[in-house]
Amino acid sequence: KSWMRALEIDPEDLSGLFDLLDTGDGNVSMDDFMMGATRMRGPARSIDVAQLLTMVGRLERMMAERPHGAGEGGKAAVAK
């Protein structure tokens, strides 16, 4: 707990931190945790904000290029 306080991370936020660091397999390596926890310290840096804006822009372009109403396999969903 003292290590988390030193990083200015509330120990009660650990579950959320693990969710942020998890790549989808339900596991977070010690190295990924250490790197992620130290990056979470303090306010967002300009590079972090720039990376997020770039990712959001890419996602927006991908969604705009995707046919409307397309479900899995690119087939349009049909309402019954």
XYZ file of N, CA, C and O in Angstrom:
320
model
N 0.818 -1.195 0.000
C 0.000 0.000 0.000
C 0.864 1.262 0.000
O 0.527 2.234 -0.652
N 1.957 1.216 0.726
C 2.816 2.402 0.775
C 3.451 2.668 -0.586
O 3.641 3.822 -0.977
N 3.779 1.592 -1.328
C 4.351 1.767 -2.668
C 3.322 2.423 -3.577
O 3.647 3.321 -4.352
N 2.052 1.999 -3.466
C 1.004 2.589 -4.286
C 0.792 4.062 -3.916
O 0.598 4.895 -4.792
N 0.851 4.367 -2.637
C 0.704 5.766 -2.208
C 1.862 6.609 -2.735
O 1.673 7.761 -3.113
N 3.058 6.030 -2.755
C 4.224 6.751 -3.275
C 4.034 7.087 -4.753
O 4.524 8.111 -5.225
N 3.300 6.228 -5.471
C 3.011 6.478 -6.883
C 1.747 7.318 -7.065
O 1.319 7.559 -8.190
N 1.168 7.745 -5.958
C -0.058 8.541 -5.971
C -1.222 7.783 -6.586
O -2.071 8.335 -7.290
N -1.269 6.461 -6.346
C -2.360 5.607 -6.801
C -3.068 5.086 -5.566
O -2.441 4.497 -4.684
N -4.369 5.312 -5.503
C -5.162 4.840 -4.378
C -5.229 3.314 -4.439
O -5.618 2.758 -5.469
N -4.851 2.613 -3.373
C -4.909 1.146 -3.383
C -6.299 0.608 -3.725
O -6.421 -0.497 -4.251
N -7.337 1.392 -3.479
C -8.686 0.957 -3.828
C -8.924 0.969 -5.336
O -9.904 0.394 -5.820
N -8.027 1.600 -6.087
C -8.135 1.653 -7.547
C -7.406 0.506 -8.236
O -7.302 0.490 -9.466
N -6.897 -0.463 -7.470
C -6.108 -1.549 -8.064
C -6.900 -2.348 -9.094
O -6.367 -2.704 -10.139
N -8.154 -2.622 -8.815
C -8.962 -3.394 -9.760
C -9.059 -2.663 -11.090
O -8.880 -3.265 -12.154
N -9.324 -1.370 -11.040
C -9.384 -0.571 -12.263
C -8.047 -0.518 -12.977
O -7.989 -0.565 -14.206
N -6.972 -0.451 -12.207
C -5.629 -0.427 -12.794
C -5.344 -1.734 -13.525
O -4.846 -1.726 -14.654
N -5.700 -2.849 -12.907
C -5.496 -4.140 -13.572
C -6.319 -4.210 -14.856
O -5.842 -4.714 -15.870
N -7.557 -3.692 -14.825
C -8.385 -3.689 -16.031
C -7.729 -2.877 -17.140
O -7.773 -3.270 -18.305
N -7.129 -1.753 -16.793
C -6.456 -0.927 -17.790
C -5.223 -1.607 -18.380
O -4.930 -1.459 -19.563
N -4.507 -2.350 -17.553
C -3.257 -2.963 -17.993
C -3.448 -4.323 -18.651
O -2.576 -4.783 -19.389
N -4.592 -4.962 -18.405
C -4.870 -6.288 -18.958
C -5.052 -6.182 -20.467
O -5.796 -5.337 -20.958
N -4.373 -7.045 -21.204
C -4.475 -7.033 -22.665
C -5.591 -7.934 -23.172
O -5.737 -8.122 -24.373
N -6.369 -8.510 -22.259
C -7.497 -9.340 -22.663
C -7.404 -10.781 -22.224
O -8.367 -11.519 -22.330
N -6.252 -11.186 -21.706
C -6.101 -12.578 -21.286
C -6.336 -12.781 -19.793
O -6.236 -13.892 -19.278
N -6.663 -11.699 -19.080
C -6.937 -11.807 -17.649
C -5.691 -11.805 -16.782
O -5.781 -11.978 -15.574
N -4.537 -11.612 -17.401
C -3.265 -11.601 -16.670
C -2.505 -10.323 -16.939
O -2.581 -9.760 -18.029
N -1.746 -9.891 -15.932
C -0.855 -8.739 -16.086
C 0.495 -9.162 -15.537
O 0.601 -9.550 -14.374
N 1.518 -9.107 -16.389
C 2.858 -9.506 -15.942
C 3.384 -8.482 -14.941
O 2.919 -7.333 -14.901
N 4.341 -8.891 -14.142
C 4.934 -7.985 -13.164
C 5.563 -6.783 -13.861
O 5.403 -5.654 -13.415
N 6.248 -7.023 -14.975
C 6.874 -5.920 -15.719
C 5.820 -4.947 -16.248
O 5.982 -3.733 -16.143
N 4.734 -5.485 -16.818
C 3.666 -4.624 -17.329
C 3.014 -3.841 -16.202
O 2.686 -2.668 -16.358
N 2.836 -4.485 -15.047
C 2.238 -3.793 -13.911
C 3.134 -2.663 -13.436
O 2.667 -1.548 -13.222
N 4.424 -2.954 -13.285
C 5.359 -1.939 -12.798
C 5.422 -0.752 -13.763
O 5.360 0.400 -13.350
N 5.522 -1.042 -15.056
C 5.608 0.030 -16.044
C 4.289 0.808 -16.086
O 4.288 2.036 -16.104
N 3.170 0.102 -16.093
C 1.877 0.766 -16.154
C 1.580 1.580 -14.914
O 1.076 2.701 -14.997
N 1.904 1.031 -13.745
C 1.632 1.742 -12.489
C 2.458 3.018 -12.398
O 1.959 4.059 -11.961
N 3.698 2.968 -12.825
C 4.527 4.173 -12.763
C 4.072 5.207 -13.782
O 4.191 6.403 -13.545
N 3.511 4.757 -14.915
C 2.995 5.708 -15.914
C 1.710 6.362 -15.449
O 1.352 7.437 -15.917
N 0.995 5.696 -14.551
C -0.268 6.238 -14.045
C -0.046 7.344 -13.025
O -0.978 8.031 -12.646
N 1.155 7.497 -12.595
C 1.462 8.485 -11.560
C 1.268 9.895 -12.074
O 1.749 10.257 -13.152
N 0.570 10.686 -11.306
C 0.426 12.107 -11.619
C -0.450 12.372 -12.823
O -1.127 11.489 -13.331
N -0.432 13.621 -13.298
C -1.292 14.010 -14.424
C -0.798 13.427 -15.741
O 0.354 13.010 -15.867
N -1.701 13.389 -16.717
C -1.347 12.883 -18.041
C -0.290 13.778 -18.673
O -0.332 14.994 -18.547
N 0.644 13.147 -19.337
C 1.656 13.909 -20.063
C 1.141 14.220 -21.457
O 0.243 13.562 -21.968
N 1.689 15.209 -22.085
C 1.265 15.598 -23.429
C 1.390 14.443 -24.408
O 0.517 14.250 -25.269
N 2.441 13.644 -24.302
C 2.626 12.511 -25.221
C 1.519 11.492 -25.035
O 1.025 10.901 -25.993
N 1.068 11.281 -23.786
C -0.022 10.342 -23.521
C -1.309 10.816 -24.186
O -2.029 10.044 -24.812
N -1.595 12.102 -24.046
C -2.800 12.675 -24.646
C -2.703 12.588 -26.173
O -3.680 12.228 -26.839
N -1.552 12.860 -26.725
C -1.368 12.799 -28.176
C -1.572 11.370 -28.681
O -2.197 11.163 -29.730
N -1.064 10.393 -27.963
C -1.250 8.993 -28.358
C -2.730 8.618 -28.334
O -3.221 7.952 -29.247
N -3.442 9.039 -27.301
C -4.872 8.751 -27.214
C -5.639 9.397 -28.367
O -6.516 8.768 -28.964
N -5.320 10.641 -28.676
C -5.993 11.324 -29.773
C -5.738 10.614 -31.106
O -6.641 10.486 -31.936
N -4.522 10.138 -31.303
C -4.188 9.409 -32.528
C -4.980 8.112 -32.615
O -5.554 7.792 -33.662
N -5.043 7.370 -31.505
C -5.790 6.105 -31.496
C -7.275 6.335 -31.747
O -7.904 5.597 -32.509
N -7.835 7.355 -31.130
C -9.259 7.659 -31.321
C -9.515 8.048 -32.777
O -10.497 7.608 -33.383
N -8.632 8.832 -33.347
C -8.774 9.213 -34.757
C -8.746 8.004 -35.672
O -9.549 7.899 -36.611
N -7.846 7.065 -35.409
C -7.775 5.844 -36.220
C -9.056 5.031 -36.085
O -9.585 4.516 -37.068
N -9.549 4.910 -34.859
C -10.794 4.163 -34.635
C -11.968 4.824 -35.343
O -12.818 4.144 -35.927
N -12.025 6.144 -35.307
C -13.103 6.865 -35.993
C -13.055 6.614 -37.497
O -14.087 6.400 -38.130
N -11.849 6.643 -38.076
C -11.717 6.380 -39.511
C -12.137 4.947 -39.842
O -12.822 4.705 -40.835
N -11.740 3.990 -39.001
C -12.113 2.589 -39.225
C -13.625 2.421 -39.170
O -14.216 1.718 -40.003
N -14.260 3.081 -38.206
C -15.714 2.969 -38.074
C -16.420 3.644 -39.247
O -17.446 3.164 -39.723
N -15.874 4.749 -39.732
C -16.480 5.462 -40.855
C -16.375 4.639 -42.143
O -17.267 4.693 -42.991
N -15.306 3.860 -42.290
C -15.095 3.053 -43.481
C -15.916 1.768 -43.462
O -16.155 1.171 -44.501
N -16.376 1.364 -42.301
C -17.139 0.132 -42.151
C -18.567 0.377 -42.632
O -19.178 1.373 -42.282
N -19.113 -0.559 -43.433
C -20.492 -0.390 -43.909
C -21.466 -0.309 -42.741
O -21.327 -1.044 -41.763
N -22.428 0.602 -42.828
C -23.422 0.754 -41.765
C -24.254 -0.514 -41.655
O -24.648 -1.096 -42.650
N -24.501 -0.930 -40.412
C -25.319 -2.109 -40.169
C -24.585 -3.418 -40.360
O -25.180 -4.481 -40.313
N -23.273 -3.348 -40.601
C -22.511 -4.586 -40.809
C -22.283 -5.284 -39.490
O -21.880 -4.684 -38.517
N -22.571 -6.545 -39.461
C -22.328 -7.353 -38.271
C -21.093 -8.193 -38.490
O -20.208 -7.833 -39.260
N -21.041 -9.360 -37.865
C -19.888 -10.245 -38.035
C -19.785 -10.671 -39.485
O -20.779 -10.947 -40.143
N -18.605 -10.748 -39.984
C -18.365 -11.181 -41.349
C -18.754 -10.148 -42.397
O -18.790 -10.420 -43.570
N -19.090 -8.920 -41.953
C -19.424 -7.872 -42.894
C -20.837 -7.954 -43.453
O -21.203 -7.242 -44.360
N -21.654 -8.882 -42.939
C -23.021 -9.030 -43.424
C -23.936 -8.096 -42.643
O -23.846 -7.995 -41.444
N -24.824 -7.444 -43.354
C -25.751 -6.523 -42.710
C -26.749 -7.298 -41.859
O -27.225 -8.365 -42.241
N -27.059 -6.763 -40.696
C -28.029 -7.394 -39.814
C -29.430 -7.142 -40.366
O -29.742 -6.057 -40.824
N -30.268 -8.151 -40.300
C -31.631 -8.046 -40.785
C -32.580 -8.134 -39.605
O -32.524 -9.089 -38.832
N -33.447 -7.133 -39.456
C -34.421 -7.143 -38.366
C -35.588 -8.024 -38.744
O -36.044 -8.014 -39.875
N -36.064 -8.809 -37.794
C -37.213 -9.679 -38.051
C -38.408 -9.194 -37.312
O -38.395 -8.640 -36.309
